[in-house]
Coordinates of N, CA, C and O in Angstrom, one line a residue:
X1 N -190.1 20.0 -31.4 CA -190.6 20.6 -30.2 C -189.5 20.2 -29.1 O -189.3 19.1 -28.8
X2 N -188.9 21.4 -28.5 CA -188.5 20.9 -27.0 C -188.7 21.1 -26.0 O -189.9 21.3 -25.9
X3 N -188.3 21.2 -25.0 CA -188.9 21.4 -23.0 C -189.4 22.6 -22.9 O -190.4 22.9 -22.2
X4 N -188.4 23.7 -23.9 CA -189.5 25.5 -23.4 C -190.6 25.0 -24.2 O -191.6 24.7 -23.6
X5 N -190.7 24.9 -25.7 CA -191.7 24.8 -26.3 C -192.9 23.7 -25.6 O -194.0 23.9 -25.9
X6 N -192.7 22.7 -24.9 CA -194.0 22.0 -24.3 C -194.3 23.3 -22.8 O -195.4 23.9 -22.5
X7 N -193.1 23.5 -22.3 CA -193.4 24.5 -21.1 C -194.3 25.5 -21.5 O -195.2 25.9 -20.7
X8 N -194.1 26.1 -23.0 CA -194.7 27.0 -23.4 C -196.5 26.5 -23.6 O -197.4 27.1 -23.1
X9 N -196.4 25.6 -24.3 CA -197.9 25.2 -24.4 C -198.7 25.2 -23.5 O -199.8 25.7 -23.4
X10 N -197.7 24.2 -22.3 CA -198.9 24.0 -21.5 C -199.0 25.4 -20.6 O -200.0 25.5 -19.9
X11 N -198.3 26.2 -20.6 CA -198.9 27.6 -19.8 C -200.2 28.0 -20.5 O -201.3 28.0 -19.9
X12 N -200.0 28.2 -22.2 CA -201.2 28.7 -22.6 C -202.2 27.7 -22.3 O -203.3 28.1 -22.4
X13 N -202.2 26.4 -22.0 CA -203.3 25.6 -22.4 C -204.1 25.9 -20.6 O -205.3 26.1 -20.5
X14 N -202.9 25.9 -19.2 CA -203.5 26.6 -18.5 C -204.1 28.2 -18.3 O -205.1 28.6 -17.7
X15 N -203.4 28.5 -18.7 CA -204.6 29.6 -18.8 C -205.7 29.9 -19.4 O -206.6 30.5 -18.8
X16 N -205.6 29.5 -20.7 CA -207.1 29.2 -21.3 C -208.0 29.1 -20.3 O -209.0 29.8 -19.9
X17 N -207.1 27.2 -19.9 CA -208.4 26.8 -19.0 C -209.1 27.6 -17.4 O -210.2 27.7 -16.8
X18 N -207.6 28.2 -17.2 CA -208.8 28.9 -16.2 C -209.4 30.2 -16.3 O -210.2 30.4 -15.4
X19 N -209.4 31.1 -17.2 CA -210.4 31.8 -17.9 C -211.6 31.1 -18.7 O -212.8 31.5 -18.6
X20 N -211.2 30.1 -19.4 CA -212.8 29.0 -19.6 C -213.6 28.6 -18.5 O -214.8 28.4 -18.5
X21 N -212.6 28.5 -17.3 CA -213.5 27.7 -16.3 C -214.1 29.1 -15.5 O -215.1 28.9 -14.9
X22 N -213.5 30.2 -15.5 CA -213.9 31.2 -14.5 C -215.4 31.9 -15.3 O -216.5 32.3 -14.8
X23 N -214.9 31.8 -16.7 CA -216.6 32.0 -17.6 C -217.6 31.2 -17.6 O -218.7 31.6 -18.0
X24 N -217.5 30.3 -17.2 CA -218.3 28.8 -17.1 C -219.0 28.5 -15.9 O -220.1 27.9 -15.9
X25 N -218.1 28.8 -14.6 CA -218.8 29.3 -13.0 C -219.4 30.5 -13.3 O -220.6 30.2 -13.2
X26 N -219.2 31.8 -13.7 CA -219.8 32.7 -13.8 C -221.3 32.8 -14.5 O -222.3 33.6 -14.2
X27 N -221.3 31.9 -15.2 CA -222.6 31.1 -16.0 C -223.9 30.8 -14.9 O -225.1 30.9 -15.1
X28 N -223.2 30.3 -14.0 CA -223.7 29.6 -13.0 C -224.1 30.1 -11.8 O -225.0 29.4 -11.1
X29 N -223.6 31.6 -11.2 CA -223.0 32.2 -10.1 C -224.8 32.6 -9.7 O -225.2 32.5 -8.6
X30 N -225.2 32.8 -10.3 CA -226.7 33.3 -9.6 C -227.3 31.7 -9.1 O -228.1 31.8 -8.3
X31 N -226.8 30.3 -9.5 CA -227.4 29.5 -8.6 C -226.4 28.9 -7.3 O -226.9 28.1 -6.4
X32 N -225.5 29.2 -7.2 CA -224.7 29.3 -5.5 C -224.7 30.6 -4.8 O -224.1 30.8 -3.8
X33 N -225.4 31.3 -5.5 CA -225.4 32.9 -4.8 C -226.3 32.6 -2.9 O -227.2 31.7 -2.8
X34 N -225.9 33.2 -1.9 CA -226.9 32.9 -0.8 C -228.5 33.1 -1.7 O -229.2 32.2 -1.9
X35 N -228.7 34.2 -1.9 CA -229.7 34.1 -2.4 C -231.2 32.9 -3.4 O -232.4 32.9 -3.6
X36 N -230.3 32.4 -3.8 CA -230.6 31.5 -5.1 C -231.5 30.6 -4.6 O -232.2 29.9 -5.3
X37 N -231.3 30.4 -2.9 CA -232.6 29.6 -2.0 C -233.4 30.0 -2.2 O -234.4 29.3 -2.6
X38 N -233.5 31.6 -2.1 CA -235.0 32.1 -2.0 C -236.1 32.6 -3.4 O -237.2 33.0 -3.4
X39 N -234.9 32.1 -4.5 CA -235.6 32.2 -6.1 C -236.2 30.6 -6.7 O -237.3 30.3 -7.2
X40 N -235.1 30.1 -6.4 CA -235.2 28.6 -7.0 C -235.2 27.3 -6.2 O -234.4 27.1 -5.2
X41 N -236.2 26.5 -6.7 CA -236.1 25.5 -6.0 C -234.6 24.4 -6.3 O -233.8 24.1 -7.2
X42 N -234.8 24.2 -4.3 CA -233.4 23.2 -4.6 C -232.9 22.2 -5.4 O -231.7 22.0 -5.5
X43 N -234.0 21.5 -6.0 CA -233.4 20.7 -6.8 C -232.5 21.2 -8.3 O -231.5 20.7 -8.8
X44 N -233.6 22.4 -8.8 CA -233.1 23.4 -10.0 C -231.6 23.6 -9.3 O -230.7 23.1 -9.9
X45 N -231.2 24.1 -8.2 CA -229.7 24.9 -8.3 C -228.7 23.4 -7.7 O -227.5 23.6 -7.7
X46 N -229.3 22.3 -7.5 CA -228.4 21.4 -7.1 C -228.4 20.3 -8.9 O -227.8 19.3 -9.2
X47 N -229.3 21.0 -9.4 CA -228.5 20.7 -11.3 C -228.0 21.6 -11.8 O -227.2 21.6 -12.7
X48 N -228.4 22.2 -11.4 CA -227.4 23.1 -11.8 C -226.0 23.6 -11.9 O -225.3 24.0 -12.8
X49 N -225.7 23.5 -10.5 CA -224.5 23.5 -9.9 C -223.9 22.2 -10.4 O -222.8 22.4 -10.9
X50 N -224.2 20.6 -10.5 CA -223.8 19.4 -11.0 C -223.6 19.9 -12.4 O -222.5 19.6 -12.9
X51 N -224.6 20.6 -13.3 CA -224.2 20.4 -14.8 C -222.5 21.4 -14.9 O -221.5 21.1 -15.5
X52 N -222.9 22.7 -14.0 CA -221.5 23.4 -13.8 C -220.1 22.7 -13.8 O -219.2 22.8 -14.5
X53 N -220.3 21.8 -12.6 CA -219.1 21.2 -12.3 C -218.9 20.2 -13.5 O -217.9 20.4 -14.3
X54 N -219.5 19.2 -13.7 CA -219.6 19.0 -14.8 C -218.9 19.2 -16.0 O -217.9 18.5 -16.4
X55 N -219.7 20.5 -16.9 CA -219.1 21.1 -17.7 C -217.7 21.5 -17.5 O -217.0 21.3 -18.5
X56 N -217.1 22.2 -16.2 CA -215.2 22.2 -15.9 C -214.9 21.1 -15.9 O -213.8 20.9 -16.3
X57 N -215.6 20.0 -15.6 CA -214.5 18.6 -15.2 C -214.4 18.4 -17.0 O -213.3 18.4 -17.7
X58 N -215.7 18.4 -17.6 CA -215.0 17.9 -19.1 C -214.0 18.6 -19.9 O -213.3 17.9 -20.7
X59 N -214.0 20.1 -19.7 CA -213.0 20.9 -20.4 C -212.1 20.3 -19.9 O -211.6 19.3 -20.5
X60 N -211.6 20.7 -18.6 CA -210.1 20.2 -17.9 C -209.8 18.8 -18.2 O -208.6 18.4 -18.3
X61 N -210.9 18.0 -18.5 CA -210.1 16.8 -19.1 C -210.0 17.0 -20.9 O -209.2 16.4 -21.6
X62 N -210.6 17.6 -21.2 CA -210.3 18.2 -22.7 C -208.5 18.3 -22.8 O -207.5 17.8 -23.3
X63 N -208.8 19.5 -21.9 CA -207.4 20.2 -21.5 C -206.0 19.5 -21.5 O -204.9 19.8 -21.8
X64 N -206.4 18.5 -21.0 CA -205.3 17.1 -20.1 C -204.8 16.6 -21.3 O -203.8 16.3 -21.9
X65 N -206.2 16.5 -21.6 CA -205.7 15.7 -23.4 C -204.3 16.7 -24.3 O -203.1 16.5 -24.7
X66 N -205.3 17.7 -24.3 CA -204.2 18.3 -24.8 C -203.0 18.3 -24.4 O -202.2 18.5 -25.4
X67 N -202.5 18.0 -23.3 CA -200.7 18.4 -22.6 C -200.6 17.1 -23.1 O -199.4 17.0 -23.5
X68 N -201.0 16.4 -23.2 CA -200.9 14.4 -23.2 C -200.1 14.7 -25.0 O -199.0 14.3 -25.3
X69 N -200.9 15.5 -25.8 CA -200.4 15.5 -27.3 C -199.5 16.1 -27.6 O -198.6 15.8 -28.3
X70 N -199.5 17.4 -26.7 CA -197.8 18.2 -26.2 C -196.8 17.1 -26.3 O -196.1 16.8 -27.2
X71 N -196.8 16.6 -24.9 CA -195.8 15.7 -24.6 C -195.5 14.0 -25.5 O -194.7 13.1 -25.4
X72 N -196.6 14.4 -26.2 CA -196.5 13.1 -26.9 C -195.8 13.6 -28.2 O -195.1 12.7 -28.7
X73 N -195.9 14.9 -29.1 CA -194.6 15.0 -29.7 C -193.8 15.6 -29.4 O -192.9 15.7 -30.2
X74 N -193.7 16.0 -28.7 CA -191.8 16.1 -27.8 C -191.7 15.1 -27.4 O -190.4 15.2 -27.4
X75 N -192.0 13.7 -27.0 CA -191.3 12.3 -27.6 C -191.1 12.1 -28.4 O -190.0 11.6 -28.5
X76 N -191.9 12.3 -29.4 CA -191.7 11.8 -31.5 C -190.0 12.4 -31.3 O -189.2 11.6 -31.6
X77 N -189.5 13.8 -30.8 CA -188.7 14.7 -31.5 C -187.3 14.3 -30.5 O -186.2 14.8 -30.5
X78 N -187.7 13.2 -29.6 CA -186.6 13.0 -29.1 C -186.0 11.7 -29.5 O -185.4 11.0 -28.7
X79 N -186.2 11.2 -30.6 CA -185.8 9.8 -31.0 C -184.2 10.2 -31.9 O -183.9 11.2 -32.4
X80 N -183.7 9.1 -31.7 CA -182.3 9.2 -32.5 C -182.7 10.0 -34.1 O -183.6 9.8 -34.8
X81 N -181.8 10.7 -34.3 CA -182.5 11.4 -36.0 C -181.0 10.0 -36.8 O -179.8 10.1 -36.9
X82 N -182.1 8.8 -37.4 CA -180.8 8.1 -37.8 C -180.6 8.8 -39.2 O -179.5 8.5 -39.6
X83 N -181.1 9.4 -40.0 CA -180.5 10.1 -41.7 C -179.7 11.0 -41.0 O -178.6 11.0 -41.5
X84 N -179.6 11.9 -40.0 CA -178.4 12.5 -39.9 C -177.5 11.7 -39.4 O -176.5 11.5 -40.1
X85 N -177.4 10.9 -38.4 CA -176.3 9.8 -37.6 C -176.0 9.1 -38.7 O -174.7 9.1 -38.7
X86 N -176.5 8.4 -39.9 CA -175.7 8.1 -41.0 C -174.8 8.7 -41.9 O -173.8 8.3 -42.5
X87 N -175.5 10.4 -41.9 CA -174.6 11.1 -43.1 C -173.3 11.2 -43.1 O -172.6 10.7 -42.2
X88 N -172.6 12.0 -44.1 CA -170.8 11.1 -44.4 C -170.9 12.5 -43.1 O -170.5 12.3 -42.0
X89 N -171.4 13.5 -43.4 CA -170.9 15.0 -42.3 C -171.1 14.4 -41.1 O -170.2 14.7 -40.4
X90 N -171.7 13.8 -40.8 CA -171.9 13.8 -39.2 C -170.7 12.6 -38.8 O -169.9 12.4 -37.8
X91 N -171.0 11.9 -39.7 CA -170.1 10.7 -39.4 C -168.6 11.3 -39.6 O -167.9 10.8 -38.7
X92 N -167.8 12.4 -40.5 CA -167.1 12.8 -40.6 C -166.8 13.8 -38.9 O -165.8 13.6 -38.1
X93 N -167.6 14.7 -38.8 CA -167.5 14.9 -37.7 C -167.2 14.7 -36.5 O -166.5 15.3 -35.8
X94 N -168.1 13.1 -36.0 CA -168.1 12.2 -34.7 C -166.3 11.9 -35.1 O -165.4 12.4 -34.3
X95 N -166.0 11.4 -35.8 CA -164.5 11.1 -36.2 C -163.4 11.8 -35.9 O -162.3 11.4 -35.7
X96 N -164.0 13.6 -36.0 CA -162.6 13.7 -35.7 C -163.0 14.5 -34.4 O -162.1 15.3 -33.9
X97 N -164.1 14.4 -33.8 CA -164.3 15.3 -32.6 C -163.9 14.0 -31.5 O -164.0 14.4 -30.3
X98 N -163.6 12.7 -31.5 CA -163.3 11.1 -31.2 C -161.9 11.4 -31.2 O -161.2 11.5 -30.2
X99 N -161.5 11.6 -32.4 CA -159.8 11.9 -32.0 C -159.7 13.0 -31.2 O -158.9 12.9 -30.2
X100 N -160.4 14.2 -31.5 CA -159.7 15.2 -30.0 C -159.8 14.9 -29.1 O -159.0 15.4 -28.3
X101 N -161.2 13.7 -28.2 CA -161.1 13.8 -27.5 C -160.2 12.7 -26.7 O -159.8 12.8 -25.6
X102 N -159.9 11.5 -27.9 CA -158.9 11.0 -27.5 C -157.3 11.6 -27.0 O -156.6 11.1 -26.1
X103 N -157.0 12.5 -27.7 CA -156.1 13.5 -27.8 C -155.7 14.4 -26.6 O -154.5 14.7 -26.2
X104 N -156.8 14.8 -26.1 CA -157.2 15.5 -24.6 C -157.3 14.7 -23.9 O -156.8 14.9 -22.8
X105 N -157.9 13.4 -24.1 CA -158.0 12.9 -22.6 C -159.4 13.4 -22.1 O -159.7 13.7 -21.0
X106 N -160.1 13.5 -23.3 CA -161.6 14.1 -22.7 C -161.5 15.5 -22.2 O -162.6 15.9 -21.9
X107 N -160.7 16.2 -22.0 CA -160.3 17.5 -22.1 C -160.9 18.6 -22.9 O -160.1 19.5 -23.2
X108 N -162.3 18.9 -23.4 CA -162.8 19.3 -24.8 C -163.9 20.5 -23.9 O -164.5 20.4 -22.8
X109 N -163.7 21.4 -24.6 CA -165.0 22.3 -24.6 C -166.2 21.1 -24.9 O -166.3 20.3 -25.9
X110 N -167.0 21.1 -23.9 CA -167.9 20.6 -24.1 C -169.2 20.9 -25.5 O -169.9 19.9 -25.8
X111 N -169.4 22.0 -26.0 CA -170.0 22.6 -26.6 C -169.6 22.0 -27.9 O -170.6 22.1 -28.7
X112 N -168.5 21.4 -28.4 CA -168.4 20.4 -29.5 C -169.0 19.3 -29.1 O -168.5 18.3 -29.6
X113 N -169.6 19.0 -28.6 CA -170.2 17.6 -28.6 C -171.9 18.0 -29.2 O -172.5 17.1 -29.6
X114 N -172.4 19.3 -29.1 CA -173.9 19.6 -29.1 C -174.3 19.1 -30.2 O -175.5 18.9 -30.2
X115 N -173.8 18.7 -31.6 CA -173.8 17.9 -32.6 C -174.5 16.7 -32.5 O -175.2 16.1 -33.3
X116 N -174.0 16.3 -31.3 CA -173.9 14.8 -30.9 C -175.5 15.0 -30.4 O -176.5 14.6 -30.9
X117 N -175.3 15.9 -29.3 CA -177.0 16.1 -28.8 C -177.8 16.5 -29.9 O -179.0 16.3 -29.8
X118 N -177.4 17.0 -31.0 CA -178.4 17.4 -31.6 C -179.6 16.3 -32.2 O -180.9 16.2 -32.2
X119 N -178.3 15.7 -32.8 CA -179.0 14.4 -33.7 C -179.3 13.0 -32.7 O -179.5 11.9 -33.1
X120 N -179.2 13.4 -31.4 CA -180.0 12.7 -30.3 C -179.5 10.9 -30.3 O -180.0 9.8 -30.3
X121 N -178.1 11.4 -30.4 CA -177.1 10.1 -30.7 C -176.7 9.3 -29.6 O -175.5 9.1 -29.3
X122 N -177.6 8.8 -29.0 CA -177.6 8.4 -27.5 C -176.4 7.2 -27.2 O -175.6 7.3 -26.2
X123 N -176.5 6.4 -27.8 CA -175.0 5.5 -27.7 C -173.9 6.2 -28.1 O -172.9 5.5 -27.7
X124 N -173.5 7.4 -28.8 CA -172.2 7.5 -29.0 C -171.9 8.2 -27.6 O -170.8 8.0 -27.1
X125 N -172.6 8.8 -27.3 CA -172.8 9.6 -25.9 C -172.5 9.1 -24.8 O -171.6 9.5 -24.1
X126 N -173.4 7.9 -24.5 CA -173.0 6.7 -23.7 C -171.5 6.0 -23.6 O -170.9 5.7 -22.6
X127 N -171.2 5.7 -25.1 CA -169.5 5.5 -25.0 C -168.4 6.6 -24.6 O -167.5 6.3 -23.8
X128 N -168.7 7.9 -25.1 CA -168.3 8.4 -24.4 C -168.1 8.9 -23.0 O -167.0 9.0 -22.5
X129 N -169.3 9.0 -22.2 CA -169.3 8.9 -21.5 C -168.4 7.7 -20.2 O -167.9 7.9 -19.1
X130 N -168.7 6.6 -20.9 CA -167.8 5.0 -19.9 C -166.6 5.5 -20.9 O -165.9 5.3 -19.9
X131 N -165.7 5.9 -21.7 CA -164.6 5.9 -21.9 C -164.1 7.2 -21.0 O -163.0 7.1 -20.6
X132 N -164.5 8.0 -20.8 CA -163.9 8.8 -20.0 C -164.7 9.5 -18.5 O -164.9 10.7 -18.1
X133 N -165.1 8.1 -17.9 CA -165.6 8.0 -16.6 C -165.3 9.4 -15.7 O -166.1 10.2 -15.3
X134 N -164.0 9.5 -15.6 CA -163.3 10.5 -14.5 C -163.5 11.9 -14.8 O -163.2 12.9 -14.1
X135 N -164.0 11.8 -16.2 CA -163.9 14.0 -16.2 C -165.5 14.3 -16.2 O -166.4 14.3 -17.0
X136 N -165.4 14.6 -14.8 CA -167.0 15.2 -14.1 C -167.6 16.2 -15.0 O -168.8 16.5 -14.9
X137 N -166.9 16.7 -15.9 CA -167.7 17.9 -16.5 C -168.0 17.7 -17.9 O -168.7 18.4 -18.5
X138 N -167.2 16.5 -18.6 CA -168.0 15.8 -19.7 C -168.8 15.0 -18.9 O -169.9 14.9 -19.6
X139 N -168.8 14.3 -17.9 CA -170.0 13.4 -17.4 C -171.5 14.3 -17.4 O -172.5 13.9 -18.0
X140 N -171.2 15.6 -16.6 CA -172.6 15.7 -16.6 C -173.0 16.5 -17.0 O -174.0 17.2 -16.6
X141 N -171.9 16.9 -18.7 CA -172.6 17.4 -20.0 C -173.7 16.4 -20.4 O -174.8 16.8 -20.5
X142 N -173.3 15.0 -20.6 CA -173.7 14.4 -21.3 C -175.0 14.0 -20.5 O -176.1 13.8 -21.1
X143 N -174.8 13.9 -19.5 CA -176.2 13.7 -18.4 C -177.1 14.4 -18.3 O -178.2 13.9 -18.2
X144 N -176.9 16.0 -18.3 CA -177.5 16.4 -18.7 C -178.6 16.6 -19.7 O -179.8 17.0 -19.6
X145 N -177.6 16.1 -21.0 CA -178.3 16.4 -22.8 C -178.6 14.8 -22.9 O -178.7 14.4 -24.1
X146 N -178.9 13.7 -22.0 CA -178.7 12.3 -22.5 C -180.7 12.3 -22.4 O -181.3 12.9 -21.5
X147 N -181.3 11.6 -23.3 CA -182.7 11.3 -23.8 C -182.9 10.6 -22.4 O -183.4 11.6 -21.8
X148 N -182.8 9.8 -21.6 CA -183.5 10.1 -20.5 C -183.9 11.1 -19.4 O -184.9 11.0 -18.6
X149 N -182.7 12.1 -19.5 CA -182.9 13.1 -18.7 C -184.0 14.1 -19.1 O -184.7 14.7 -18.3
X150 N -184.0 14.2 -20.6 CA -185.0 14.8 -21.2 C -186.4 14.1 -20.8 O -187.1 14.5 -19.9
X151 N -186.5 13.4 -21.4 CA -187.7 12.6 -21.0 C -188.1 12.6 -19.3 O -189.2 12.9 -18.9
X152 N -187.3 12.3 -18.5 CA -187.8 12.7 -16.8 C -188.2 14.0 -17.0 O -189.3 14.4 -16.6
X153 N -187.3 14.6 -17.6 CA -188.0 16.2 -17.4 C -189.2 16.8 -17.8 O -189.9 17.6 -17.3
X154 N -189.2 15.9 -19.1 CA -190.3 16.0 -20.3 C -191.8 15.6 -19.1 O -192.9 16.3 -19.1
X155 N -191.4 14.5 -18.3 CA -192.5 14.0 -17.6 C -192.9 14.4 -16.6 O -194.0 14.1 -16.1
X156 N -192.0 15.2 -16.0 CA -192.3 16.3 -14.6 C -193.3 17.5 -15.3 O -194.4 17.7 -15.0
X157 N -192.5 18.3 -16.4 CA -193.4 19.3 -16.7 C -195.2 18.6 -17.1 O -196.1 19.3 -16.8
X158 N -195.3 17.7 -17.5 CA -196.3 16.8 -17.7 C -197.3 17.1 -17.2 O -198.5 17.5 -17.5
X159 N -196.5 16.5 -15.9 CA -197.6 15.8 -14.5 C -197.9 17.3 -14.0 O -199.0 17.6 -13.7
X160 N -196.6 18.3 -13.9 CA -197.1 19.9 -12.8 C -198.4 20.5 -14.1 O -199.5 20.8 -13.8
X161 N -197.9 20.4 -15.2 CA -198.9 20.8 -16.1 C -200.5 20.4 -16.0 O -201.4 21.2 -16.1
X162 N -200.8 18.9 -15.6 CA -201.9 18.3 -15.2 C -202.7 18.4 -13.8 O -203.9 18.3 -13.6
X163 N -201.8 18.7 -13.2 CA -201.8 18.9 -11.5 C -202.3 20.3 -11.5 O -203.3 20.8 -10.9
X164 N -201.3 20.9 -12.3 CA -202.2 22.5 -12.0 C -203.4 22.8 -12.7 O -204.0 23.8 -12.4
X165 N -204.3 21.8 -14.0 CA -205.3 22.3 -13.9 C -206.4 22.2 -12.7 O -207.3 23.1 -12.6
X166 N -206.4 21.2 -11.8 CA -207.2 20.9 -10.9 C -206.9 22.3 -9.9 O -206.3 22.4 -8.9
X167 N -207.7 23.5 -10.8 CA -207.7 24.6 -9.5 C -208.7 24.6 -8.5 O -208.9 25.7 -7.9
X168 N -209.5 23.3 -8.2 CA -210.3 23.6 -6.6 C -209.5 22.8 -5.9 O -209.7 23.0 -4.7
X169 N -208.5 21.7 -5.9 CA -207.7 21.2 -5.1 C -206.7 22.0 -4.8 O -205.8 22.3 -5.7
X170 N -206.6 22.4 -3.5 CA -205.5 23.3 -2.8 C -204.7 22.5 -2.2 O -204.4 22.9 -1.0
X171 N -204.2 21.3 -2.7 CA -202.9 20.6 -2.0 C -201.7 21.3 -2.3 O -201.7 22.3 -3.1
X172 N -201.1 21.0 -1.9 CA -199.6 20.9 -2.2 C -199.0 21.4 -2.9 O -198.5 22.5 -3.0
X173 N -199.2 20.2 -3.7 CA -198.4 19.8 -5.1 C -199.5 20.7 -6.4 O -199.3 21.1 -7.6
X174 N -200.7 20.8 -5.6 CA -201.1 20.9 -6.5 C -201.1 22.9 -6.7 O -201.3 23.7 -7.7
X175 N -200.9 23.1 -5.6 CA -200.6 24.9 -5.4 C -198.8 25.0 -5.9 O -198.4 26.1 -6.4
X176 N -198.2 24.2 -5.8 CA -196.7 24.4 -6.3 C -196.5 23.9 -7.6 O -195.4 23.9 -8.2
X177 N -197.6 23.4 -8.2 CA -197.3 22.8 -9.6 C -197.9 24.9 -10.4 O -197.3 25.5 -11.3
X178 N -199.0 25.3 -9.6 CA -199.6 26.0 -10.5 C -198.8 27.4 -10.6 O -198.6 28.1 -11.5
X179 N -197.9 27.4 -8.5 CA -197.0 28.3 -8.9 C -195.7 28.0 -10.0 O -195.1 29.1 -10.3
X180 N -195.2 26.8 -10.7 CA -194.3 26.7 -11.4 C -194.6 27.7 -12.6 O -193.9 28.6 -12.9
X181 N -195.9 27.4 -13.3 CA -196.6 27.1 -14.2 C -196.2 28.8 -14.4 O -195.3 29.2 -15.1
X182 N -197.2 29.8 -13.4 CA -197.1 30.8 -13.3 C -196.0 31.7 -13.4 O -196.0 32.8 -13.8
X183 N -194.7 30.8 -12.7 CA -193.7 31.9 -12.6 C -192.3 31.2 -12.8 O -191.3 31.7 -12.4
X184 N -192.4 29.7 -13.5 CA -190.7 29.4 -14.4 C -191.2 29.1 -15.7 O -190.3 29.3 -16.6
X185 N -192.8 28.5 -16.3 CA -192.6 28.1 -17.3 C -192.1 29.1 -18.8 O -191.8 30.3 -18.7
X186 N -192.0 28.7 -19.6 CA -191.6 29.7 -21.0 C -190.3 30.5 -20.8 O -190.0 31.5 -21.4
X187 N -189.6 29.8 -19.4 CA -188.4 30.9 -19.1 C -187.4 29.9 -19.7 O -187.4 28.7 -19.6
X188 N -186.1 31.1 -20.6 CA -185.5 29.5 -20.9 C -184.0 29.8 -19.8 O -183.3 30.9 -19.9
X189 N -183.7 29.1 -19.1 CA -182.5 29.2 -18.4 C -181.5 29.1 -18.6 O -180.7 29.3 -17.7

């Protein structure tokens, strides 16, 4: 799993949720109606209304759960892959893509290194990176593809994913997490 594929989940897991939740008020709508004073006594529509809310608070934390398992294996998938970082190919590889860039002076299409990102080789990366400090555009290749940055990212989509289920809070964060959700997630850039 990676960043589109959790971005992708949690879109569907919001939308689900707010089509579950809009069937689930709708369940309900004849006991907040003005009306519903003059049918039922208040105590009936003030359980009513409680089992309603209720019933959304547990889905949405259903829901939460879910993005929580999302993002919990898109961690599993960001760990060093060590049977590839051992094999003679990769090892053969790292070797001589080390001499070109010795050779260059770090001078490399960056796009030979994605090997290195692949198999999530975070120390070789790292040396690379402090051996050739000064070339800004292998630095912030590697900054870019380095497992922390993933993971920050991994954990922003997270939190806007969690933030936008809470559709009766109209904060902020919580209207710009739902516009993300709405209109960058599943986009791949």
């Amino acid at each position: 799993m990676n960043l589109l594929d959790l971005e992708i989940k949690i879109k569907d897991i919001y939308n689900k949720t707010a089509e579950t939740e809009a069937k689930i008020r709708q369940e309900y709508e004849r006991y907040s109606s003005p009306e519903a004073k003059n049918i039922y006594a208040q105590k009936l529509i003030d359980d009513k209304l409680a089992e309603c809310k209720d019933r959304v608070q547990t889905y949405r934390n259903a829901q939460k759960g879910n993005i929580e398992f999302a993002y919990k294996n898109l961690l599993e998938g960001l760990k060093p892959n060590q049977e590839v970082i051992n094999s003679l190919e990769y090892q053969t590889r790292l070797s001589n893509t080390l001499n070109l860039l010795a050779l260059s002076k770090g001078n490399i299409d960056t796009n030979q290194l994605n090997f290195i990102c692949e198999a999530m080789d975070e120390n070789t990366l790292n040396i690379i990176k402090d051996a050739y400090k000064d070339n800004v555009l292998l630095g912030k290749y590697i900054e870019d593809n380095s497992i922390a940055t993933k993971i920050e990212e991994a954990n922003w989509t997270r939190d806007t994913g969690k933030r936008a289920l809470d559709f009766e809070d109209e904060s902020y964060m919580n209207r710009l997490a739902r516009w993300d959700i709405e209109n960058k997630f599943g986009i791949e850039e």
